[in-house]
Amino acid sequence: MGIARDDAAGRWAAQRRNWAFFGAPVAGVVCMHRDFGSVDAIGVGMFLQTLLLALNERGLGSCVQVSIGLYPDVLREQLGIPDDLTILCGMSIGYADEAFPANHVATPRDPLCENVVFLDA
C-alpha cells in the first residue's frame, strides 16, 4: 500500500481501516453460541466461505476481518451482542475499490503436494 515498514503512523492508520470496515456499506459480526465447540466453529467457517463465494458470484466484494474479534467488549457494548455469543470475526460487504493497492495483492500458494498427504488404503 506504499507504506514503509518504519512508518508506524501510516501502518497504524492502515490497520485502523479494519475497525471502520474499510468503508463498506454493509458490515457484519459473525458469532457462535458459547456452548458450541471447535467442530461447530468449522461449520460456521464453511457457511461463511459459502456466503462469501455467493457474494462474489453476484459481483460483490467481501472481506473477513478477524482483527475486530480482538475487542469483544467494545463490540458487545456498541452492538448489544450478548455474553452467550462468542465473537468469531467481522466481515465487510460492498463493491471493491479497484484503485486501492491492497486489492491487487497476490498471495502465493504452496503446491498441493506440500500441504496434503494422500495415503493408499
mmCIF file of N, CA and C in Angstrom:
data_model
loop_
_atom_site.group_PDB
_atom_site.id
_atom_site.type_symbol
_atom_site.label_atom_id
_atom_site.label_comp_id
_atom_site.label_asym_id
_atom_site.label_seq_id
_atom_site.Cartn_x
_atom_site.Cartn_y
_atom_site.Cartn_z
ATOM 1 N N MET A 1 0.814 -1.193 0.000
ATOM 2 C CA MET A 1 0.000 0.000 0.000
ATOM 3 C C MET A 1 0.858 1.257 0.000
ATOM 4 N N GLY A 2 2.150 1.084 -0.235
ATOM 5 C CA GLY A 2 3.033 2.232 -0.295
ATOM 6 C C GLY A 2 3.408 2.772 1.069
ATOM 7 N N ILE A 3 3.286 1.955 2.103
ATOM 8 C CA ILE A 3 3.632 2.380 3.462
ATOM 9 C C ILE A 3 4.947 1.722 3.845
ATOM 10 N N ALA A 4 5.921 2.523 4.192
ATOM 11 C CA ALA A 4 7.231 1.995 4.566
ATOM 12 C C ALA A 4 7.134 1.220 5.881
ATOM 13 N N ARG A 5 7.972 0.199 6.030
ATOM 14 C CA ARG A 5 7.964 -0.621 7.252
ATOM 15 C C ARG A 5 8.193 0.211 8.509
ATOM 16 N N ASP A 6 8.978 1.268 8.400
ATOM 17 C CA ASP A 6 9.290 2.080 9.583
ATOM 18 C C ASP A 6 8.290 3.227 9.783
ATOM 19 N N ASP A 7 7.243 3.285 8.976
ATOM 20 C CA ASP A 7 6.215 4.321 9.098
ATOM 21 C C ASP A 7 5.116 3.827 10.032
ATOM 22 N N ALA A 8 5.380 3.930 11.343
ATOM 23 C CA ALA A 8 4.443 3.408 12.343
ATOM 24 C C ALA A 8 3.078 4.086 12.242
ATOM 25 N N ALA A 9 3.046 5.383 12.032
ATOM 26 C CA ALA A 9 1.769 6.102 11.946
ATOM 27 C C ALA A 9 0.980 5.652 10.715
ATOM 28 N N GLY A 10 1.653 5.484 9.595
ATOM 29 C CA GLY A 10 0.987 5.037 8.380
ATOM 30 C C GLY A 10 0.457 3.625 8.502
ATOM 31 N N ARG A 11 1.246 2.762 9.142
ATOM 32 C CA ARG A 11 0.820 1.376 9.318
ATOM 33 C C ARG A 11 -0.379 1.299 10.278
ATOM 34 N N TRP A 12 -0.358 2.123 11.318
ATOM 35 C CA TRP A 12 -1.469 2.137 12.265
ATOM 36 C C TRP A 12 -2.737 2.662 11.579
ATOM 37 N N ALA A 13 -2.603 3.692 10.750
ATOM 38 C CA ALA A 13 -3.761 4.225 10.018
ATOM 39 C C ALA A 13 -4.349 3.158 9.092
ATOM 40 N N ALA A 14 -3.493 2.402 8.428
ATOM 41 C CA ALA A 14 -3.966 1.326 7.552
ATOM 42 C C ALA A 14 -4.671 0.241 8.358
ATOM 43 N N GLN A 15 -4.136 -0.092 9.517
ATOM 44 C CA GLN A 15 -4.742 -1.126 10.355
ATOM 45 C C GLN A 15 -6.102 -0.669 10.890
ATOM 46 N N ARG A 16 -6.214 0.607 11.207
ATOM 47 C CA ARG A 16 -7.491 1.129 11.734
ATOM 48 C C ARG A 16 -8.617 1.013 10.723
ATOM 49 N N ARG A 17 -8.303 0.914 9.446
ATOM 50 C CA ARG A 17 -9.348 0.754 8.431
ATOM 51 C C ARG A 17 -10.173 -0.512 8.690
ATOM 52 N N ASN A 18 -9.562 -1.527 9.335
ATOM 53 C CA ASN A 18 -10.305 -2.745 9.703
ATOM 54 C C ASN A 18 -11.513 -2.399 10.553
ATOM 55 N N TRP A 19 -11.318 -1.544 11.545
ATOM 56 C CA TRP A 19 -12.386 -1.254 12.505
ATOM 57 C C TRP A 19 -13.391 -0.257 11.956
ATOM 58 N N ALA A 20 -13.116 0.286 10.782
ATOM 59 C CA ALA A 20 -14.096 1.098 10.061
ATOM 60 C C ALA A 20 -14.706 0.260 8.934
ATOM 61 N N PHE A 21 -14.438 -1.036 8.961
ATOM 62 C CA PHE A 21 -14.936 -1.984 7.961
ATOM 63 C C PHE A 21 -14.617 -1.519 6.539
ATOM 64 N N PHE A 22 -13.460 -0.886 6.396
ATOM 65 C CA PHE A 22 -12.953 -0.439 5.093
ATOM 66 C C PHE A 22 -13.933 0.456 4.351
ATOM 67 N N GLY A 23 -14.823 1.103 5.085
ATOM 68 C CA GLY A 23 -15.797 1.994 4.457
ATOM 69 C C GLY A 23 -16.897 1.266 3.702
ATOM 70 N N ALA A 24 -17.025 -0.034 3.919
ATOM 71 C CA ALA A 24 -18.043 -0.827 3.216
ATOM 72 C C ALA A 24 -19.445 -0.397 3.651
ATOM 73 N N PRO A 25 -20.410 -0.472 2.742
ATOM 74 C CA PRO A 25 -21.779 -0.100 3.104
ATOM 75 C C PRO A 25 -22.485 -1.122 3.995
ATOM 76 N N VAL A 26 -21.973 -2.347 4.029
ATOM 77 C CA VAL A 26 -22.567 -3.392 4.872
ATOM 78 C C VAL A 26 -21.449 -4.029 5.693
ATOM 79 N N ALA A 27 -21.686 -4.136 6.984
ATOM 80 C CA ALA A 27 -20.728 -4.787 7.873
ATOM 81 C C ALA A 27 -21.478 -5.794 8.729
ATOM 82 N N GLY A 28 -20.797 -6.828 9.116
ATOM 83 C CA GLY A 28 -21.422 -7.833 9.958
ATOM 84 C C GLY A 28 -20.440 -8.368 10.986
ATOM 85 N N VAL A 29 -20.974 -8.952 12.021
ATOM 86 C CA VAL A 29 -20.164 -9.613 13.039
ATOM 87 C C VAL A 29 -20.675 -11.052 13.122
ATOM 88 N N VAL A 30 -19.779 -11.994 12.935
ATOM 89 C CA VAL A 30 -20.131 -13.412 12.949
ATOM 90 C C VAL A 30 -19.897 -13.947 14.364
ATOM 91 N N CYS A 31 -20.945 -14.518 14.928
ATOM 92 C CA CYS A 31 -20.881 -15.032 16.294
ATOM 93 C C CYS A 31 -21.338 -16.485 16.329
ATOM 94 N N MET A 32 -21.058 -17.131 17.445
ATOM 95 C CA MET A 32 -21.457 -18.514 17.668
ATOM 96 C C MET A 32 -21.784 -18.650 19.156
ATOM 97 N N HIS A 33 -22.792 -19.432 19.488
ATOM 98 C CA HIS A 33 -23.139 -19.606 20.903
ATOM 99 C C HIS A 33 -21.949 -20.166 21.671
ATOM 100 N N ARG A 34 -21.728 -19.673 22.856
ATOM 101 C CA ARG A 34 -20.546 -20.054 23.646
ATOM 102 C C ARG A 34 -20.508 -21.534 24.014
ATOM 103 N N ASP A 35 -21.658 -22.218 23.980
ATOM 104 C CA ASP A 35 -21.682 -23.643 24.308
ATOM 105 C C ASP A 35 -21.183 -24.521 23.173
ATOM 106 N N PHE A 36 -21.051 -23.947 21.972
ATOM 107 C CA PHE A 36 -20.550 -24.709 20.831
ATOM 108 C C PHE A 36 -19.034 -24.781 20.883
ATOM 109 N N GLY A 37 -18.463 -25.799 20.225
ATOM 110 C CA GLY A 37 -17.021 -26.000 20.257
ATOM 111 C C GLY A 37 -16.359 -25.796 18.908
ATOM 112 N N SER A 38 -15.136 -26.288 18.816
ATOM 113 C CA SER A 38 -14.340 -26.067 17.607
ATOM 114 C C SER A 38 -14.952 -26.720 16.372
ATOM 115 N N VAL A 39 -15.596 -27.878 16.533
ATOM 116 C CA VAL A 39 -16.243 -28.519 15.384
ATOM 117 C C VAL A 39 -17.344 -27.617 14.842
ATOM 118 N N ASP A 40 -18.095 -26.992 15.732
ATOM 119 C CA ASP A 40 -19.152 -26.077 15.305
ATOM 120 C C ASP A 40 -18.560 -24.838 14.640
ATOM 121 N N ALA A 41 -17.414 -24.373 15.130
ATOM 122 C CA ALA A 41 -16.742 -23.219 14.522
ATOM 123 C C ALA A 41 -16.334 -23.540 13.084
ATOM 124 N N ILE A 42 -15.953 -24.783 12.835
ATOM 125 C CA ILE A 42 -15.621 -25.195 11.467
ATOM 126 C C ILE A 42 -16.864 -25.080 10.587
ATOM 127 N N GLY A 43 -18.006 -25.487 11.114
ATOM 128 C CA GLY A 43 -19.258 -25.359 10.370
ATOM 129 C C GLY A 43 -19.598 -23.904 10.069
ATOM 130 N N VAL A 44 -19.389 -23.025 11.038
ATOM 131 C CA VAL A 44 -19.627 -21.598 10.818
ATOM 132 C C VAL A 44 -18.673 -21.083 9.739
ATOM 133 N N GLY A 45 -17.429 -21.543 9.781
ATOM 134 C CA GLY A 45 -16.451 -21.138 8.764
ATOM 135 C C GLY A 45 -16.863 -21.587 7.371
ATOM 136 N N MET A 46 -17.395 -22.796 7.266
ATOM 137 C CA MET A 46 -17.856 -23.276 5.954
ATOM 138 C C MET A 46 -19.042 -22.456 5.464
ATOM 139 N N PHE A 47 -19.962 -22.113 6.378
ATOM 140 C CA PHE A 47 -21.075 -21.245 5.998
ATOM 141 C C PHE A 47 -20.554 -19.896 5.520
ATOM 142 N N LEU A 48 -19.608 -19.331 6.261
ATOM 143 C CA LEU A 48 -19.066 -18.024 5.908
ATOM 144 C C LEU A 48 -18.397 -18.063 4.540
ATOM 145 N N GLN A 49 -17.622 -19.104 4.275
ATOM 146 C CA GLN A 49 -16.979 -19.230 2.966
ATOM 147 C C GLN A 49 -18.027 -19.311 1.856
ATOM 148 N N THR A 50 -19.083 -20.077 2.069
ATOM 149 C CA THR A 50 -20.136 -20.198 1.067
ATOM 150 C C THR A 50 -20.815 -18.848 0.835
ATOM 151 N N LEU A 51 -21.059 -18.109 1.902
ATOM 152 C CA LEU A 51 -21.652 -16.780 1.779
ATOM 153 C C LEU A 51 -20.747 -15.862 0.957
ATOM 154 N N LEU A 52 -19.450 -15.871 1.253
ATOM 155 C CA LEU A 52 -18.509 -15.009 0.529
ATOM 156 C C LEU A 52 -18.429 -15.388 -0.945
ATOM 157 N N LEU A 53 -18.452 -16.675 -1.243
ATOM 158 C CA LEU A 53 -18.445 -17.113 -2.640
ATOM 159 C C LEU A 53 -19.724 -16.682 -3.358
ATOM 160 N N ALA A 54 -20.863 -16.764 -2.674
ATOM 161 C CA ALA A 54 -22.127 -16.339 -3.274
ATOM 162 C C ALA A 54 -22.123 -14.830 -3.524
ATOM 163 N N LEU A 55 -21.573 -14.059 -2.598
ATOM 164 C CA LEU A 55 -21.466 -12.615 -2.796
ATOM 165 C C LEU A 55 -20.594 -12.309 -4.004
ATOM 166 N N ASN A 56 -19.466 -13.000 -4.100
ATOM 167 C CA ASN A 56 -18.552 -12.798 -5.225
ATOM 168 C C ASN A 56 -19.246 -13.119 -6.549
ATOM 169 N N GLU A 57 -20.008 -14.194 -6.575
ATOM 170 C CA GLU A 57 -20.731 -14.590 -7.783
ATOM 171 C C GLU A 57 -21.705 -13.496 -8.225
ATOM 172 N N ARG A 58 -22.187 -12.741 -7.261
ATOM 173 C CA ARG A 58 -23.145 -11.672 -7.562
ATOM 174 C C ARG A 58 -22.461 -10.320 -7.749
ATOM 175 N N GLY A 59 -21.127 -10.333 -7.830
ATOM 176 C CA GLY A 59 -20.385 -9.110 -8.124
ATOM 177 C C GLY A 59 -20.048 -8.254 -6.926
ATOM 178 N N LEU A 60 -20.244 -8.791 -5.723
ATOM 179 C CA LEU A 60 -19.934 -8.034 -4.515
ATOM 180 C C LEU A 60 -18.601 -8.478 -3.929
ATOM 181 N N GLY A 61 -17.865 -7.530 -3.420
ATOM 182 C CA GLY A 61 -16.629 -7.842 -2.721
ATOM 183 C C GLY A 61 -16.911 -8.071 -1.247
ATOM 184 N N SER A 62 -16.018 -8.782 -0.599
ATOM 185 C CA SER A 62 -16.178 -9.031 0.829
ATOM 186 C C SER A 62 -14.818 -9.251 1.456
ATOM 187 N N CYS A 63 -14.785 -9.090 2.760
ATOM 188 C CA CYS A 63 -13.532 -9.263 3.493
ATOM 189 C C CYS A 63 -13.854 -9.780 4.886
ATOM 190 N N VAL A 64 -13.258 -10.908 5.245
ATOM 191 C CA VAL A 64 -13.384 -11.428 6.605
ATOM 192 C C VAL A 64 -12.353 -10.706 7.460
ATOM 193 N N GLN A 65 -12.763 -10.271 8.634
ATOM 194 C CA GLN A 65 -11.896 -9.463 9.488
ATOM 195 C C GLN A 65 -11.797 -10.066 10.887
ATOM 196 N N VAL A 66 -10.734 -10.800 11.118
ATOM 197 C CA VAL A 66 -10.561 -11.403 12.442
ATOM 198 C C VAL A 66 -10.078 -10.385 13.470
ATOM 199 N N SER A 67 -9.479 -9.297 13.012
ATOM 200 C CA SER A 67 -8.904 -8.329 13.948
ATOM 201 C C SER A 67 -9.948 -7.681 14.847
ATOM 202 N N ILE A 68 -11.188 -7.547 14.377
ATOM 203 C CA ILE A 68 -12.172 -6.908 15.246
ATOM 204 C C ILE A 68 -12.521 -7.789 16.438
ATOM 205 N N GLY A 69 -12.276 -9.091 16.319
ATOM 206 C CA GLY A 69 -12.528 -10.002 17.432
ATOM 207 C C GLY A 69 -11.592 -9.773 18.606
ATOM 208 N N LEU A 70 -10.555 -8.959 18.406
ATOM 209 C CA LEU A 70 -9.631 -8.646 19.498
ATOM 210 C C LEU A 70 -10.244 -7.673 20.506
ATOM 211 N N TYR A 71 -11.389 -7.097 20.160
ATOM 212 C CA TYR A 71 -12.036 -6.108 21.014
ATOM 213 C C TYR A 71 -13.496 -6.490 21.276
ATOM 214 N N PRO A 72 -13.713 -7.676 21.857
ATOM 215 C CA PRO A 72 -15.095 -8.141 22.043
ATOM 216 C C PRO A 72 -15.913 -7.236 22.961
ATOM 217 N N ASP A 73 -15.288 -6.644 23.965
ATOM 218 C CA ASP A 73 -16.044 -5.790 24.886
ATOM 219 C C ASP A 73 -16.601 -4.562 24.180
ATOM 220 N N VAL A 74 -15.814 -3.982 23.276
ATOM 221 C CA VAL A 74 -16.276 -2.814 22.519
ATOM 222 C C VAL A 74 -17.437 -3.221 21.614
ATOM 223 N N LEU A 75 -17.282 -4.351 20.927
ATOM 224 C CA LEU A 75 -18.361 -4.818 20.048
ATOM 225 C C LEU A 75 -19.636 -5.105 20.831
ATOM 226 N N ARG A 76 -19.487 -5.759 21.963
ATOM 227 C CA ARG A 76 -20.665 -6.079 22.777
ATOM 228 C C ARG A 76 -21.385 -4.803 23.218
ATOM 229 N N GLU A 77 -20.606 -3.835 23.674
ATOM 230 C CA GLU A 77 -21.198 -2.585 24.154
ATOM 231 C C GLU A 77 -21.874 -1.809 23.017
ATOM 232 N N GLN A 78 -21.191 -1.683 21.890
ATOM 233 C CA GLN A 78 -21.709 -0.873 20.790
ATOM 234 C C GLN A 78 -22.864 -1.538 20.046
ATOM 235 N N LEU A 79 -22.835 -2.871 19.951
ATOM 236 C CA LEU A 79 -23.827 -3.578 19.143
ATOM 237 C C LEU A 79 -24.827 -4.397 19.953
ATOM 238 N N GLY A 80 -24.663 -4.421 21.260
ATOM 239 C CA GLY A 80 -25.607 -5.171 22.093
ATOM 240 C C GLY A 80 -25.482 -6.677 21.930
ATOM 241 N N ILE A 81 -24.284 -7.163 21.649
ATOM 242 C CA ILE A 81 -24.065 -8.605 21.489
ATOM 243 C C ILE A 81 -24.029 -9.241 22.880
ATOM 244 N N PRO A 82 -24.890 -10.217 23.145
ATOM 245 C CA PRO A 82 -24.943 -10.816 24.483
ATOM 246 C C PRO A 82 -23.711 -11.664 24.804
ATOM 247 N N ASP A 83 -23.480 -11.849 26.083
ATOM 248 C CA ASP A 83 -22.319 -12.602 26.553
ATOM 249 C C ASP A 83 -22.348 -14.069 26.165
ATOM 250 N N ASP A 84 -23.531 -14.611 25.840
ATOM 251 C CA ASP A 84 -23.594 -16.030 25.499
ATOM 252 C C ASP A 84 -23.164 -16.307 24.057
ATOM 253 N N LEU A 85 -22.764 -15.268 23.337
ATOM 254 C CA LEU A 85 -22.245 -15.443 21.981
ATOM 255 C C LEU A 85 -20.747 -15.169 21.944
ATOM 256 N N THR A 86 -20.024 -16.057 21.303
ATOM 257 C CA THR A 86 -18.590 -15.862 21.075
ATOM 258 C C THR A 86 -18.437 -15.111 19.758
ATOM 259 N N ILE A 87 -17.698 -14.027 19.773
ATOM 260 C CA ILE A 87 -17.459 -13.245 18.568
ATOM 261 C C ILE A 87 -16.311 -13.892 17.810
ATOM 262 N N LEU A 88 -16.575 -14.325 16.584
ATOM 263 C CA LEU A 88 -15.564 -15.008 15.785
ATOM 264 C C LEU A 88 -14.819 -14.055 14.857
ATOM 265 N N CYS A 89 -15.555 -13.221 14.137
ATOM 266 C CA CYS A 89 -14.921 -12.303 13.193
ATOM 267 C C CYS A 89 -15.937 -11.284 12.719
ATOM 268 N N GLY A 90 -15.448 -10.343 11.976
ATOM 269 C CA GLY A 90 -16.313 -9.389 11.306
ATOM 270 C C GLY A 90 -16.243 -9.641 9.819
ATOM 271 N N MET A 91 -17.076 -8.949 9.076
ATOM 272 C CA MET A 91 -16.986 -9.019 7.628
ATOM 273 C C MET A 91 -17.505 -7.726 7.033
ATOM 274 N N SER A 92 -16.889 -7.340 5.938
ATOM 275 C CA SER A 92 -17.307 -6.172 5.178
ATOM 276 C C SER A 92 -17.846 -6.648 3.840
ATOM 277 N N ILE A 93 -18.909 -5.983 3.373
ATOM 278 C CA ILE A 93 -19.511 -6.341 2.091
ATOM 279 C C ILE A 93 -19.759 -5.064 1.305
ATOM 280 N N GLY A 94 -19.333 -5.063 0.073
ATOM 281 C CA GLY A 94 -19.559 -3.919 -0.802
ATOM 282 C C GLY A 94 -18.889 -4.151 -2.140
ATOM 283 N N TYR A 95 -18.735 -3.105 -2.897
ATOM 284 C CA TYR A 95 -18.036 -3.191 -4.177
ATOM 285 C C TYR A 95 -16.582 -2.830 -3.947
ATOM 286 N N ALA A 96 -15.686 -3.673 -4.450
ATOM 287 C CA ALA A 96 -14.251 -3.460 -4.246
ATOM 288 C C ALA A 96 -13.802 -2.161 -4.902
ATOM 289 N N ASP A 97 -12.920 -1.460 -4.215
ATOM 290 C CA ASP A 97 -12.288 -0.269 -4.767
ATOM 291 C C ASP A 97 -11.079 -0.737 -5.565
ATOM 292 N N GLU A 98 -11.234 -0.839 -6.864
ATOM 293 C CA GLU A 98 -10.171 -1.377 -7.721
ATOM 294 C C GLU A 98 -8.928 -0.497 -7.720
ATOM 295 N N ALA A 99 -9.063 0.765 -7.331
ATOM 296 C CA ALA A 99 -7.911 1.668 -7.303
ATOM 297 C C ALA A 99 -7.071 1.490 -6.037
ATOM 298 N N PHE A 100 -7.619 0.798 -5.033
ATOM 299 C CA PHE A 100 -6.886 0.659 -3.771
ATOM 300 C C PHE A 100 -5.810 -0.419 -3.912
ATOM 301 N N PRO A 101 -4.549 -0.094 -3.621
ATOM 302 C CA PRO A 101 -3.438 -1.035 -3.861
ATOM 303 C C PRO A 101 -3.589 -2.397 -3.188
ATOM 304 N N ALA A 102 -4.135 -2.445 -1.989
ATOM 305 C CA ALA A 102 -4.244 -3.724 -1.271
ATOM 306 C C ALA A 102 -5.170 -4.697 -1.993
ATOM 307 N N ASN A 103 -6.041 -4.202 -2.846
ATOM 308 C CA ASN A 103 -6.946 -5.085 -3.581
ATOM 309 C C ASN A 103 -6.267 -5.783 -4.750
ATOM 310 N N HIS A 104 -4.986 -5.539 -4.919
ATOM 311 C CA HIS A 104 -4.234 -6.175 -6.006
ATOM 312 C C HIS A 104 -3.075 -7.022 -5.490
ATOM 313 N N VAL A 105 -3.064 -7.306 -4.196
ATOM 314 C CA VAL A 105 -2.008 -8.129 -3.611
ATOM 315 C C VAL A 105 -2.269 -9.588 -3.981
ATOM 316 N N ALA A 106 -1.263 -10.223 -4.541
ATOM 317 C CA ALA A 106 -1.360 -11.645 -4.885
ATOM 318 C C ALA A 106 -0.597 -12.436 -3.825
ATOM 319 N N THR A 107 -1.300 -13.309 -3.148
ATOM 320 C CA THR A 107 -0.686 -14.129 -2.109
ATOM 321 C C THR A 107 -0.276 -15.459 -2.723
ATOM 322 N N PRO A 108 1.014 -15.783 -2.685
ATOM 323 C CA PRO A 108 1.440 -17.056 -3.284
ATOM 324 C C PRO A 108 0.905 -18.246 -2.481
ATOM 325 N N ARG A 109 0.693 -19.336 -3.159
ATOM 326 C CA ARG A 109 0.199 -20.566 -2.537
ATOM 327 C C ARG A 109 1.199 -21.691 -2.799
ATOM 328 N N ASP A 110 1.418 -22.502 -1.784
ATOM 329 C CA ASP A 110 2.268 -23.675 -1.951
ATOM 330 C C ASP A 110 1.532 -24.705 -2.799
ATOM 331 N N PRO A 111 2.271 -25.540 -3.499
ATOM 332 C CA PRO A 111 1.621 -26.616 -4.261
ATOM 333 C C PRO A 111 0.877 -27.567 -3.316
ATOM 334 N N LEU A 112 -0.169 -28.190 -3.828
ATOM 335 C CA LEU A 112 -0.973 -29.114 -3.051
ATOM 336 C C LEU A 112 -0.119 -30.190 -2.371
ATOM 337 N N CYS A 113 0.862 -30.697 -3.085
ATOM 338 C CA CYS A 113 1.686 -31.795 -2.555
ATOM 339 C C CYS A 113 2.496 -31.372 -1.315
ATOM 340 N N GLU A 114 2.652 -30.087 -1.087
ATOM 341 C CA GLU A 114 3.377 -29.617 0.101
ATOM 342 C C GLU A 114 2.462 -29.441 1.314
ATOM 343 N N ASN A 115 1.176 -29.605 1.118
ATOM 344 C CA ASN A 115 0.220 -29.396 2.215
ATOM 345 C C ASN A 115 -0.685 -30.574 2.493
ATOM 346 N N VAL A 116 -0.721 -31.531 1.577
ATOM 347 C CA VAL A 116 -1.627 -32.671 1.720
ATOM 348 C C VAL A 116 -0.858 -33.959 1.501
ATOM 349 N N VAL A 117 -1.154 -34.946 2.326
ATOM 350 C CA VAL A 117 -0.562 -36.273 2.163
ATOM 351 C C VAL A 117 -1.695 -37.227 1.782
ATOM 352 N N PHE A 118 -1.549 -37.895 0.659
ATOM 353 C CA PHE A 118 -2.530 -38.873 0.213
ATOM 354 C C PHE A 118 -2.011 -40.261 0.580
ATOM 355 N N LEU A 119 -2.832 -41.055 1.227
ATOM 356 C CA LEU A 119 -2.464 -42.406 1.634
ATOM 357 C C LEU A 119 -3.277 -43.411 0.841
ATOM 358 N N ASP A 120 -2.621 -44.454 0.390
ATOM 359 C CA ASP A 120 -3.327 -45.531 -0.285
ATOM 360 C C ASP A 120 -3.911 -46.455 0.756
ATOM 361 N N ALA A 121 -5.162 -46.825 0.568
ATOM 362 C CA ALA A 121 -5.828 -47.700 1.559
ATOM 363 C C ALA A 121 -5.564 -49.150 1.243
#
